Short mmCIF file of C-alpha atoms in Angstrom, two decimals:
data_model
loop_
_atom_site.label_atom_id
_atom_site.label_comp_id
_atom_site.label_asym_id
_atom_site.label_seq_id
_atom_site.Cartn_x
_atom_site.Cartn_y
_atom_site.Cartn_z
CA MET A 318 9.28 -6.36 -8.35
CA THR A 319 7.53 -9.33 -9.78
CA SER A 320 8.14 -8.38 -13.40
CA LEU A 321 6.78 -11.75 -14.49
CA LEU A 322 3.28 -10.46 -13.73
CA LEU A 323 3.68 -7.62 -16.22
CA SER A 324 2.40 -7.70 -19.76
CA PRO A 325 5.12 -8.01 -22.44
CA ALA A 326 4.52 -4.40 -23.54
CA GLU A 327 4.90 -3.21 -19.94
CA ARG A 328 8.20 -5.10 -19.69
CA ALA A 329 9.38 -3.42 -22.88
CA GLN A 330 8.40 0.00 -21.51
CA LEU A 331 10.12 -0.76 -18.21
CA ALA A 332 13.27 -1.75 -20.12
CA MET A 333 13.21 1.53 -22.08
CA MET A 334 12.67 3.50 -18.85
CA LEU A 335 15.42 1.71 -16.90
CA GLU A 336 17.92 2.18 -19.72
CA VAL A 337 17.43 5.93 -20.07
CA CYS A 338 17.42 6.56 -16.29
CA ALA A 339 20.58 4.51 -15.64
CA PHE A 340 23.52 6.79 -14.84
CA PRO A 341 26.17 7.70 -15.49
CA LYS A 342 25.85 6.12 -18.92
CA PRO A 343 28.88 7.44 -20.83
CA GLY A 344 27.95 9.80 -23.63
CA ASN A 345 24.22 9.12 -23.70
CA VAL A 346 21.14 10.88 -22.38
CA ASP A 347 20.62 9.74 -18.82
CA ARG A 348 19.23 10.93 -15.53
CA CYS A 349 22.08 13.46 -15.21
CA HIS A 350 22.52 14.54 -18.82
CA ASP A 351 20.41 15.87 -21.69
CA TYR A 352 21.37 16.63 -25.25
CA PRO A 353 20.33 20.13 -26.33
CA ASP A 354 17.55 18.87 -28.61
CA THR A 355 16.81 15.50 -27.04
CA ARG A 356 16.20 15.39 -23.33
CA LEU A 357 15.34 12.79 -20.72
CA GLU A 358 11.69 13.79 -20.99
CA HIS A 359 11.66 13.11 -24.74
CA PHE A 360 12.91 9.57 -24.16
CA LEU A 361 10.31 9.04 -21.42
CA ALA A 362 7.53 10.52 -23.57
CA SER A 363 8.48 7.94 -26.22
CA VAL A 364 8.25 5.20 -23.57
CA ILE A 365 4.66 6.27 -22.88
CA LEU A 366 3.66 6.84 -26.51
CA ALA A 367 5.03 3.54 -27.86
CA ARG A 368 2.55 1.48 -25.83
CA PRO A 369 0.01 0.75 -28.59
CA ALA A 370 2.70 -0.46 -31.03
CA LEU A 371 4.32 -2.59 -28.32
CA ASP A 372 0.93 -4.12 -27.47
CA GLU A 373 0.35 -4.73 -31.18
CA ALA A 374 3.70 -6.52 -31.51
CA ALA A 375 2.99 -8.68 -28.46
CA LEU A 376 -0.15 -10.01 -30.17
CA GLY A 377 2.12 -11.56 -32.80
CA LYS A 378 -0.23 -10.61 -35.62
CA GLY A 379 0.17 -8.17 -38.50
CA ARG A 380 3.54 -7.40 -40.11
CA ILE A 381 6.73 -6.56 -38.22
CA GLY A 382 7.79 -3.82 -40.67
CA GLU A 383 4.46 -2.06 -40.27
CA ILE A 384 4.52 -2.33 -36.47
CA ILE A 385 8.00 -0.76 -36.40
CA GLY A 386 6.46 2.01 -38.50
CA HIS A 387 3.64 2.46 -35.98
CA ALA A 388 6.13 2.71 -33.12
CA VAL A 389 8.15 5.35 -34.97
CA ARG A 390 5.05 7.38 -35.84
CA GLN A 391 3.61 7.21 -32.32
CA THR A 392 6.90 8.37 -30.79
CA SER A 393 7.41 11.20 -33.25
CA MET A 394 4.71 13.30 -31.55
CA HIS A 395 7.31 15.31 -29.63
CA SER A 396 10.06 17.65 -30.75
CA GLY A 397 12.93 15.51 -29.44
CA GLY A 398 13.55 13.68 -32.71
CA ASN A 399 14.36 9.99 -32.92
CA THR A 400 14.79 8.36 -29.52
CA HIS A 401 14.21 4.60 -29.95
CA PHE A 402 14.40 3.59 -33.61
CA GLY A 403 17.14 1.04 -32.97
CA ALA A 404 15.42 -0.23 -29.85
CA PHE A 405 12.19 -0.85 -31.78
CA ILE A 406 14.12 -2.83 -34.43
CA LEU A 407 14.96 -5.24 -31.61
CA LEU A 408 11.94 -5.00 -29.29
CA ILE A 409 9.26 -5.44 -31.97
CA PRO A 410 10.47 -8.87 -33.21
CA LEU A 411 11.22 -9.95 -29.62
CA LEU A 412 7.67 -9.04 -28.56
CA TYR A 413 6.25 -10.53 -31.75
CA GLY A 414 8.05 -13.83 -31.27
CA GLY A 415 7.59 -13.86 -27.49
CA ASP A 416 11.29 -14.53 -26.77
CA ILE A 417 14.65 -14.71 -28.56
CA GLU A 418 13.85 -18.10 -30.08
CA GLY A 419 10.51 -16.83 -31.38
CA ALA A 420 12.10 -13.64 -32.69
CA ARG A 421 14.66 -15.66 -34.69
CA THR A 422 11.78 -17.38 -36.47
CA ALA A 423 9.73 -14.20 -36.84
CA VAL A 424 12.47 -12.31 -38.69
CA THR A 425 12.78 -15.10 -41.27
CA ARG A 426 9.10 -14.60 -42.10
CA THR A 427 9.43 -10.95 -43.10
CA ASP A 428 8.89 -10.10 -46.75
CA VAL A 429 9.27 -7.16 -49.12
CA SER A 430 6.20 -5.43 -47.64
CA ASP A 431 8.02 -5.34 -44.28
CA ALA A 432 11.09 -3.90 -45.98
CA VAL A 433 9.03 -1.17 -47.66
CA ALA A 434 7.17 -0.29 -44.43
CA PHE A 435 10.48 -0.20 -42.57
CA TYR A 436 12.06 2.18 -45.08
CA LYS A 437 9.05 4.47 -44.88
CA ALA A 438 9.46 4.55 -41.09
CA PHE A 439 13.20 5.06 -41.43
CA ALA A 440 12.60 8.10 -43.61
CA LEU A 441 10.63 9.69 -40.75
CA THR A 442 13.63 9.50 -38.43
CA ARG A 443 16.85 11.43 -38.69
CA VAL A 444 19.02 8.37 -38.10
CA ARG A 445 22.60 8.61 -39.31
CA MET A 446 23.63 6.30 -42.13
CA ASN A 447 26.67 5.83 -44.31
CA GLU A 448 26.76 8.41 -47.10
CA GLU A 449 27.82 5.94 -49.76
CA ASP A 450 24.90 3.64 -48.96
CA GLU A 451 23.24 2.49 -52.17
CA LEU A 452 19.96 1.82 -50.37
CA ASP A 453 19.82 5.42 -49.15
CA VAL A 454 16.65 6.06 -47.19
CA ASN A 455 16.56 9.61 -48.56
CA ASP A 456 16.56 8.41 -52.14
CA PRO A 457 12.96 8.26 -53.40
CA ARG A 458 13.87 5.35 -55.71
CA VAL A 459 14.77 3.10 -52.80
CA LEU A 460 11.27 1.63 -52.44
CA ASP A 461 11.22 0.61 -56.11
CA GLU A 462 14.69 -0.84 -55.66
CA LEU A 463 13.51 -2.96 -52.72
CA ARG A 464 10.54 -4.22 -54.72
CA GLU A 465 12.63 -4.97 -57.81
CA ARG A 466 15.14 -6.95 -55.79
CA ASP A 467 12.26 -8.53 -53.76
CA MET A 468 14.21 -7.86 -50.57
CA THR A 469 12.70 -9.02 -47.26
CA LEU A 470 13.30 -7.00 -44.11
CA LEU A 471 15.73 -9.73 -43.08
CA ASP A 472 17.58 -9.12 -46.38
CA VAL A 473 17.73 -5.41 -45.53
CA MET A 474 19.20 -6.23 -42.14
CA GLN A 475 21.68 -8.62 -43.75
CA TYR A 476 22.65 -5.81 -46.10
CA SER A 477 23.17 -3.41 -43.17
CA ALA A 478 24.73 -5.91 -40.78
CA ALA A 479 28.33 -5.19 -41.71
CA ASN A 480 28.00 -1.58 -40.55
CA ASP A 481 25.18 -1.72 -38.01
CA MET A 482 25.25 -3.86 -34.89
CA VAL A 483 21.47 -3.50 -34.35
CA ALA A 484 20.75 -4.92 -37.83
CA ARG A 485 23.35 -7.59 -37.07
CA GLU A 486 21.23 -8.85 -34.18
CA TRP A 487 18.62 -10.01 -36.72
CA ILE A 488 21.30 -12.00 -38.53
CA ASN A 489 23.16 -13.54 -35.61
CA GLY A 490 20.14 -14.63 -33.58
CA PHE A 491 20.11 -11.67 -31.16
CA MET A 492 23.53 -12.65 -29.85
CA LEU A 493 24.42 -9.42 -28.03
CA THR A 494 20.88 -9.11 -26.66
CA ARG A 495 21.31 -12.59 -25.20
CA ARG A 496 24.76 -11.71 -23.87
CA GLY A 497 23.48 -8.50 -22.23
CA ALA A 498 20.65 -10.39 -20.51
CA ASP A 499 23.12 -13.02 -19.27
CA ILE A 500 25.34 -10.27 -17.87
CA LEU A 501 22.36 -8.85 -15.92
CA HIS A 502 21.63 -12.28 -14.47
CA GLN A 503 25.31 -12.65 -13.48
CA ILE A 504 25.47 -9.22 -11.82
CA GLY A 505 22.18 -9.79 -10.03
CA PRO A 506 19.27 -7.57 -9.04
CA GLY A 507 19.19 -3.78 -8.87
CA ARG A 508 19.25 -0.85 -11.25
CA GLY A 509 23.06 -0.50 -10.88
CA ALA A 510 23.43 -3.62 -12.99
CA VAL A 511 22.26 -1.72 -16.08
CA VAL A 512 25.28 0.62 -16.15
CA GLU A 513 27.67 -2.27 -15.56
CA MET A 514 26.10 -4.32 -18.36
CA PHE A 515 26.21 -1.30 -20.69
CA LEU A 516 29.91 -0.78 -19.91
CA THR A 517 30.66 -4.47 -20.39
CA LEU A 518 29.10 -4.48 -23.86
CA LEU A 519 30.84 -1.19 -24.66
CA ALA A 520 34.20 -2.69 -23.64
CA THR A 521 33.82 -5.70 -25.91
CA GLU A 522 32.04 -4.41 -29.03
CA PRO A 523 32.78 -1.37 -31.18
CA ASP A 524 29.57 0.70 -31.26
CA THR A 525 28.59 1.07 -34.91
CA PHE A 526 26.76 4.34 -34.23
CA ILE A 527 30.09 5.80 -33.02
CA ILE A 528 31.87 4.34 -36.07
CA LYS A 529 29.39 6.01 -38.47
CA LYS A 530 29.79 9.36 -36.70
CA HIS A 531 33.47 9.40 -35.71
CA GLY A 532 35.19 6.47 -37.41
CA ARG A 533 36.54 3.17 -36.20
CA ALA A 534 39.56 4.54 -34.30
CA ILE A 535 37.35 6.55 -31.94
CA ALA A 536 35.02 3.57 -31.45
CA GLU A 537 38.00 1.42 -30.48
CA GLN A 538 39.36 4.08 -28.11
CA THR A 539 35.93 4.18 -26.49
CA MET A 540 36.00 0.39 -26.01
CA GLU A 541 39.43 0.66 -24.44
CA LYS A 542 38.27 3.37 -22.03
CA ALA A 543 35.20 1.35 -21.04
CA ARG A 544 37.52 -1.57 -20.29
CA GLU A 545 39.65 0.71 -18.10
CA VAL A 546 36.56 1.84 -16.16
CA LEU A 547 35.57 -1.79 -15.55
CA ASP A 548 39.13 -2.55 -14.39
CA GLY A 549 39.12 0.42 -12.02
CA ARG A 550 41.79 2.26 -13.99
CA ARG A 551 39.54 5.12 -15.16
CA VAL A 552 36.80 7.05 -13.34
CA LEU A 553 33.35 6.45 -14.79
CA GLU A 554 32.24 10.08 -14.36
CA THR A 555 35.35 11.34 -16.16
CA PHE A 556 34.77 8.93 -19.03
CA ASP A 557 31.16 10.13 -19.23
CA ALA A 558 32.25 13.79 -19.31
CA GLU A 559 34.88 13.06 -22.02
CA CYS A 560 32.30 11.31 -24.21
CA ILE A 561 29.82 14.17 -23.83
CA GLU A 562 32.50 16.75 -24.58
CA ALA A 563 33.48 14.93 -27.78
CA GLY A 564 29.90 14.10 -28.84
CA ILE A 565 30.58 10.38 -28.57
CA ASN A 566 27.30 8.62 -27.82
CA PRO A 567 27.15 4.84 -27.95
CA GLY A 568 23.59 4.80 -29.27
CA SER A 569 23.57 1.30 -30.73
CA ILE A 570 24.78 -0.32 -27.52
CA ALA A 571 22.04 1.62 -25.73
CA ASP A 572 19.49 0.02 -28.10
CA ILE A 573 20.88 -3.45 -27.40
CA THR A 574 20.89 -2.66 -23.67
CA ILE A 575 17.13 -2.03 -23.83
CA ALA A 576 16.52 -5.34 -25.62
CA ALA A 577 18.73 -7.15 -23.09
CA ILE A 578 16.85 -5.64 -20.10
CA PHE A 579 13.56 -6.67 -21.73
CA ILE A 580 14.73 -10.28 -22.07
CA ALA A 581 16.22 -10.38 -18.57
CA LEU A 582 13.01 -9.01 -17.00
CA GLY A 583 11.05 -11.76 -18.74
CA GLU A 584 13.44 -14.31 -17.24
CA GLY A 585 12.95 -13.00 -13.70
CA TRP A 586 15.76 -10.46 -13.31
CA GLU A 587 14.66 -8.02 -10.59
CA TRP A 588 15.39 -4.36 -11.20
CA ASP A 589 14.20 -2.86 -7.93
CA SER A 590 15.36 -5.10 -5.12
CA MET B 1378 4.58 18.68 -28.96
CA THR B 1379 1.03 18.54 -30.14
CA SER B 1380 -0.35 17.13 -26.90
CA LEU B 1381 -3.85 17.63 -28.22
CA LEU B 1382 -3.32 14.58 -30.44
CA LEU B 1383 -2.65 12.37 -27.44
CA SER B 1384 -5.22 10.17 -25.78
CA PRO B 1385 -6.42 11.38 -22.36
CA ALA B 1386 -4.56 8.52 -20.63
CA GLU B 1387 -1.36 9.45 -22.47
CA ARG B 1388 -1.77 13.04 -21.30
CA ALA B 1389 -2.20 11.83 -17.73
CA GLN B 1390 0.94 9.68 -18.03
CA LEU B 1391 2.86 12.59 -19.54
CA ALA B 1392 1.74 14.80 -16.63
CA MET B 1393 2.96 12.21 -14.11
CA MET B 1394 6.28 11.89 -15.95
CA LEU B 1395 6.84 15.64 -16.27
CA GLU B 1396 6.10 16.21 -12.59
CA VAL B 1397 8.54 13.63 -11.28
CA CYS B 1398 11.33 14.64 -13.69
CA ALA B 1399 11.02 18.38 -12.94
CA PHE B 1400 13.96 19.58 -10.85
CA PRO B 1401 14.92 20.82 -8.42
CA LYS B 1402 11.54 20.20 -6.80
CA PRO B 1403 12.12 21.02 -3.12
CA GLY B 1404 11.90 17.97 -0.89
CA ASN B 1405 10.40 15.55 -3.39
CA VAL B 1406 11.75 12.75 -5.57
CA ASP B 1407 12.96 14.31 -8.78
CA ARG B 1408 15.53 13.81 -11.49
CA CYS B 1409 18.34 14.64 -9.02
CA HIS B 1410 17.02 13.04 -5.85
CA ASP B 1411 15.68 9.68 -4.66
CA TYR B 1412 14.30 8.67 -1.32
CA PRO B 1413 15.97 5.55 0.08
CA ASP B 1414 12.93 3.34 -0.51
CA THR B 1415 11.19 5.24 -3.30
CA ARG B 1416 13.25 6.21 -6.30
CA LEU B 1417 12.70 7.99 -9.60
CA GLU B 1418 12.35 4.62 -11.32
CA HIS B 1419 9.52 3.60 -8.98
CA PHE B 1420 7.56 6.72 -9.91
CA LEU B 1421 8.20 6.09 -13.61
CA ALA B 1422 7.27 2.41 -13.28
CA SER B 1423 3.96 3.59 -11.81
CA VAL B 1424 3.50 5.92 -14.79
CA ILE B 1425 3.81 2.90 -17.10
CA LEU B 1426 1.73 0.50 -14.99
CA ALA B 1427 -1.20 2.88 -14.41
CA ARG B 1428 -2.10 2.93 -18.10
CA PRO B 1429 -5.02 0.43 -18.03
CA ALA B 1430 -6.73 2.22 -15.10
CA LEU B 1431 -6.23 5.60 -16.78
CA ASP B 1432 -7.71 4.24 -20.03
CA GLU B 1433 -10.61 2.80 -18.02
CA ALA B 1434 -11.28 6.17 -16.38
CA ALA B 1435 -11.19 7.95 -19.74
CA LEU B 1436 -14.03 5.73 -20.98
CA GLY B 1437 -16.24 7.34 -18.31
CA LYS B 1438 -17.85 4.02 -17.44
CA GLY B 1439 -17.74 1.90 -14.30
CA ARG B 1440 -17.28 3.38 -10.82
CA ILE B 1441 -14.69 5.98 -9.86
CA GLY B 1442 -13.90 4.34 -6.50
CA GLU B 1443 -13.18 1.04 -8.17
CA ILE B 1444 -11.01 2.62 -10.88
CA ILE B 1445 -8.93 4.36 -8.21
CA GLY B 1446 -8.56 0.90 -6.69
CA HIS B 1447 -7.37 -0.53 -10.01
CA ALA B 1448 -4.79 2.23 -10.37
CA VAL B 1449 -3.47 1.59 -6.85
CA ARG B 1450 -3.27 -2.17 -7.43
CA GLN B 1451 -1.59 -1.85 -10.83
CA THR B 1452 1.05 0.49 -9.44
CA SER B 1453 1.76 -1.62 -6.37
CA MET B 1454 3.70 -4.17 -8.45
CA HIS B 1455 7.04 -2.67 -7.44
CA SER B 1456 8.78 -2.34 -4.11
CA GLY B 1457 8.73 1.48 -4.02
CA GLY B 1458 5.50 1.76 -2.05
CA ASN B 1459 2.83 4.36 -2.75
CA THR B 1460 3.82 6.84 -5.46
CA HIS B 1461 0.62 8.35 -6.89
CA PHE B 1462 -2.35 7.70 -4.61
CA GLY B 1463 -3.15 11.41 -4.29
CA ALA B 1464 -2.60 11.98 -7.99
CA PHE B 1465 -5.08 9.21 -8.87
CA ILE B 1466 -7.71 10.79 -6.57
CA LEU B 1467 -7.54 13.80 -8.89
CA LEU B 1468 -6.69 12.26 -12.28
CA ILE B 1469 -9.36 9.54 -12.23
CA PRO B 1470 -12.37 11.90 -11.88
CA LEU B 1471 -10.75 14.38 -14.31
CA LEU B 1472 -10.33 11.62 -16.91
CA TYR B 1473 -13.77 10.23 -16.11
CA GLY B 1474 -15.48 13.58 -16.55
CA GLY B 1475 -13.28 14.66 -19.47
CA ASP B 1476 -12.38 18.01 -17.93
CA ILE B 1477 -12.78 19.97 -14.67
CA GLU B 1478 -16.44 20.72 -15.36
CA GLY B 1479 -17.15 17.04 -16.05
CA ALA B 1480 -15.19 15.96 -12.97
CA ARG B 1481 -17.27 18.26 -10.76
CA THR B 1482 -20.38 16.43 -11.92
CA ALA B 1483 -18.76 12.99 -11.76
CA VAL B 1484 -17.81 13.31 -8.10
CA THR B 1485 -21.41 14.13 -7.13
CA ARG B 1486 -22.47 10.81 -8.65
CA THR B 1487 -20.29 8.65 -6.41
CA ASP B 1488 -22.05 6.43 -3.89
CA VAL B 1489 -21.22 4.21 -0.93
CA SER B 1490 -19.81 1.50 -3.22
CA ASP B 1491 -17.20 4.04 -4.40
CA ALA B 1492 -16.40 4.89 -0.78
CA VAL B 1493 -15.94 1.22 0.11
CA ALA B 1494 -13.75 0.53 -2.97
CA PHE B 1495 -11.70 3.62 -2.18
CA TYR B 1496 -11.08 2.56 1.43
CA LYS B 1497 -10.03 -0.89 0.27
CA ALA B 1498 -7.51 0.76 -2.09
CA PHE B 1499 -6.41 3.14 0.65
CA ALA B 1500 -5.64 0.19 2.92
CA LEU B 1501 -3.18 -1.11 0.28
CA THR B 1502 -1.14 2.08 0.46
CA ARG B 1503 0.93 3.28 3.35
CA VAL B 1504 -0.40 6.82 3.16
CA ARG B 1505 -0.08 8.91 6.29
CA MET B 1506 -3.28 9.92 8.06
CA ASN B 1507 -4.22 11.66 11.26
CA GLU B 1508 -4.02 9.27 14.21
CA GLU B 1509 -7.22 10.42 15.82
CA ASP B 1510 -9.18 9.83 12.62
CA GLU B 1511 -12.45 8.07 13.38
CA LEU B 1512 -12.66 6.68 9.84
CA ASP B 1513 -9.28 5.00 10.25
CA VAL B 1514 -8.37 3.01 7.16
CA ASN B 1515 -6.62 0.44 9.36
CA ASP B 1516 -9.74 -0.18 11.41
CA PRO B 1517 -11.55 -3.25 10.02
CA ARG B 1518 -14.90 -1.79 11.09
CA VAL B 1519 -14.53 1.22 8.82
CA LEU B 1520 -16.27 -0.45 5.85
CA ASP B 1521 -19.34 -1.26 7.98
CA GLU B 1522 -19.24 2.30 9.28
CA LEU B 1523 -19.28 3.70 5.72
CA ARG B 1524 -22.22 1.45 4.83
CA GLU B 1525 -24.17 2.30 7.98
CA ARG B 1526 -23.74 6.01 7.41
CA ASP B 1527 -24.38 5.50 3.64
CA MET B 1528 -21.43 7.74 2.87
CA THR B 1529 -20.60 8.47 -0.78
CA LEU B 1530 -17.00 8.95 -1.86
CA LEU B 1531 -17.77 12.66 -2.08
CA ASP B 1532 -18.89 12.49 1.59
CA VAL B 1533 -15.57 10.85 2.44
CA MET B 1534 -13.70 13.64 0.70
CA GLN B 1535 -15.86 16.23 2.47
CA TYR B 1536 -14.97 14.53 5.74
CA SER B 1537 -11.23 14.65 4.90
CA ALA B 1538 -11.22 18.08 3.28
CA ALA B 1539 -10.32 20.02 6.42
CA ASN B 1540 -7.02 18.18 6.74
CA ASP B 1541 -6.28 17.10 3.18
CA MET B 1542 -5.91 19.48 0.26
CA VAL B 1543 -6.27 16.68 -2.31
CA ALA B 1544 -9.66 15.64 -0.88
CA ARG B 1545 -10.53 19.36 -0.77
CA GLU B 1546 -10.21 19.54 -4.56
CA TRP B 1547 -13.31 17.32 -4.83
CA ILE B 1548 -15.23 19.76 -2.63
CA ASN B 1549 -14.09 23.08 -4.08
CA GLY B 1550 -14.42 22.16 -7.76
CA PHE B 1551 -10.73 21.40 -8.37
CA MET B 1552 -9.78 24.96 -7.53
CA LEU B 1553 -6.02 24.49 -7.07
CA THR B 1554 -5.84 22.18 -10.09
CA ARG B 1555 -7.41 25.00 -12.10
CA ARG B 1556 -5.05 27.56 -10.58
CA GLY B 1557 -1.99 25.39 -11.34
CA ALA B 1558 -3.05 24.98 -14.98
CA ASP B 1559 -3.61 28.74 -15.27
CA ILE B 1560 -0.12 29.35 -13.87
CA LEU B 1561 1.37 27.06 -16.54
CA HIS B 1562 -0.47 28.98 -19.28
CA GLN B 1563 0.81 32.26 -17.82
CA ILE B 1564 4.43 31.08 -17.61
CA GLY B 1565 4.27 29.61 -21.09
CA PRO B 1566 5.80 26.57 -22.78
CA GLY B 1567 8.69 24.44 -21.56
CA ARG B 1568 9.41 21.99 -18.78
CA GLY B 1569 10.88 24.75 -16.56
CA ALA B 1570 7.35 26.03 -16.01
CA VAL B 1571 6.56 22.96 -13.89
CA VAL B 1572 9.01 23.87 -11.12
CA GLU B 1573 7.84 27.48 -11.11
CA MET B 1574 4.19 26.43 -10.88
CA PHE B 1575 5.01 23.98 -8.09
CA LEU B 1576 6.82 26.72 -6.15
CA THR B 1577 3.97 29.18 -6.70
CA LEU B 1578 1.42 26.74 -5.26
CA LEU B 1579 3.82 25.93 -2.42
CA ALA B 1580 4.19 29.62 -1.61
CA THR B 1581 0.45 30.19 -1.35
CA GLU B 1582 -0.97 26.99 0.17
CA PRO B 1583 0.17 25.06 3.25
CA ASP B 1584 0.84 21.49 2.07
CA THR B 1585 -1.40 19.22 4.16
CA PHE B 1586 0.99 16.27 3.75
CA ILE B 1587 3.65 18.38 5.50
CA ILE B 1588 1.14 19.40 8.19
CA LYS B 1589 0.28 15.74 8.92
CA LYS B 1590 3.94 14.80 9.19
CA HIS B 1591 5.54 17.89 10.78
CA GLY B 1592 2.75 20.18 11.96
CA ARG B 1593 1.38 23.49 10.73
CA ALA B 1594 4.34 25.65 11.77
CA ILE B 1595 6.73 23.74 9.50
CA ALA B 1596 4.23 23.86 6.64
CA GLU B 1597 4.00 27.64 7.02
CA GLN B 1598 7.76 28.03 7.18
CA THR B 1599 7.98 26.00 3.97
CA MET B 1600 5.48 28.36 2.28
CA GLU B 1601 7.54 31.34 3.42
CA LYS B 1602 10.74 29.84 2.02
CA ALA B 1603 9.05 29.04 -1.30
CA ARG B 1604 7.95 32.68 -1.48
CA GLU B 1605 11.53 33.80 -0.84
CA VAL B 1606 12.79 31.57 -3.67
CA LEU B 1607 10.22 33.09 -6.04
CA ASP B 1608 11.28 36.58 -4.93
CA GLY B 1609 14.95 35.77 -5.49
CA ARG B 1610 15.79 36.02 -1.79
CA ARG B 1611 16.60 32.32 -1.33
CA VAL B 1612 18.46 29.87 -3.59
CA LEU B 1613 16.23 27.09 -4.93
CA GLU B 1614 18.92 24.41 -4.59
CA THR B 1615 19.54 25.37 -0.95
CA PHE B 1616 15.82 25.23 -0.19
CA ASP B 1617 15.67 21.77 -1.84
CA ALA B 1618 18.63 20.54 0.24
CA GLU B 1619 17.07 21.90 3.47
CA CYS B 1620 13.76 20.15 2.77
CA ILE B 1621 15.49 16.85 2.02
CA GLU B 1622 17.64 17.13 5.14
CA ALA B 1623 14.54 17.71 7.30
CA GLY B 1624 12.37 15.12 5.54
CA ILE B 1625 9.93 17.80 4.40
CA ASN B 1626 8.26 16.62 1.20
CA PRO B 1627 5.33 18.58 -0.20
CA GLY B 1628 3.59 15.48 -1.50
CA SER B 1629 0.07 16.88 -1.79
CA ILE B 1630 1.15 19.86 -3.85
CA ALA B 1631 3.01 17.39 -6.08
CA ASP B 1632 -0.30 15.52 -6.60
CA ILE B 1633 -2.09 18.75 -7.50
CA THR B 1634 0.81 19.68 -9.80
CA ILE B 1635 0.22 16.47 -11.77
CA ALA B 1636 -3.51 17.23 -12.12
CA ALA B 1637 -2.72 20.79 -13.19
CA ILE B 1638 -0.23 19.65 -15.87
CA PHE B 1639 -2.85 17.18 -17.14
CA ILE B 1640 -5.44 19.95 -17.51
CA ALA B 1641 -2.97 22.39 -19.07
CA LEU B 1642 -1.79 19.80 -21.64
CA GLY B 1643 -5.42 19.26 -22.64
CA GLU B 1644 -5.78 23.01 -23.15
CA GLY B 1645 -2.74 23.19 -25.43
CA TRP B 1646 0.09 24.01 -23.04
CA GLU B 1647 3.32 22.82 -24.71
CA TRP B 1648 5.83 21.09 -22.50
CA ASP B 1649 8.67 20.56 -24.95
CA SER B 1650 9.03 23.69 -27.01
#
């Protein structure tokens, strides 16, 4: 497929679609596995419904925080809950800036209005956060707090970076996004590359979503098991079943996987050959 | 999901997504089964890529034949071949007219320019047709023939109606589309209703795509087996496996299923409750 002929928003949608369909993707919703309340169709409905916000971001006008809010609102029109909040945190600046270089610049231009819009969007999702967080999204005073401290959205991401690898992408220049795209180029064309890239990231980075839910030890065990699958010492399907059984879903690496597919598609990686 | 808040194009995309994900859908590509050259991801890529043509149709301006052509061209940007030609033949007039009543009027207003645009789009697909057809899409003289006879696109559908149940929808006022939507309302909310509706249509109508490929006897046997599944005398998964083994794919009933989901969503049928 000549993905280079697609619009940026279409590439972002294709990336979201390819990520959720890729299987078996240990612990996450995929072609073979639903969660009780969030199913494959909910993810794919979000892919469809996010189009206007993705188009808006690709224009590179308006404010990033607000556009993330639009994406969250548009994709909340189904009963499956949050599907792509983390992915939008990456895709929207990447679309806005046009590429990783442009996104690095774009995030430095966010201001307190972006931070406020982002927190309003965050409050609409049911995304897990650390309980001791002093910028708690459920605390009604948080917006005043942001304004008093004059925090930009980049400041918010800096604040969250220690515990959230998606936020960390804003700080480190989209390093894992870049690495994921490079892995796809190395593996070569075909949808099978998505699972291998996902596993490679999972083997080298503790997923912060798993850490928030289950603690660091479980996140590190999961890395170790992913490494064993890549080395042929563990069966992928068994690993998947173990993750599902234990409720271990590497959601943040899934978000970065989407961003990496988006970048790779824009650089000519072919998903369907 | 409050599908009534969606744009018409979003509803059409949702219908296409729900149809291809529904499983097990005997003989067709679904969540559990790919064809070697056409996979789930190709169908879902088409769902994403068709958006501009679906939006164009919903405006109710321009020419139906040309918009079908746009949809075919937009969705040919992957290597999976034709995925939704039949579905577009139904969705485009339904979007154009706003509902079944409007589509009935819209198809009567097609002219020879629609017929010519449609045949040009048809030639881009690899859709099976009867070999003895005198309006053979692969015959370069066919466009002159259409012009000489001053055939409208409705005339073309009339001409094809005897052997093609999708074309027949244009002639009979979208009768099976209406019946499929009514079946969804009767079954009630939830994605499981899609498979049941598909089976119900399959049990009562010989699929003309199967007839063209395998002959009438096989199409009638397939109806019989679908009836047995609905009556609990045959296992759905076994029926699916038999169809796949024999290369029997009820592609035209899949197209009508998409149109029926689209209509039902617009009338408040809830897919995700």
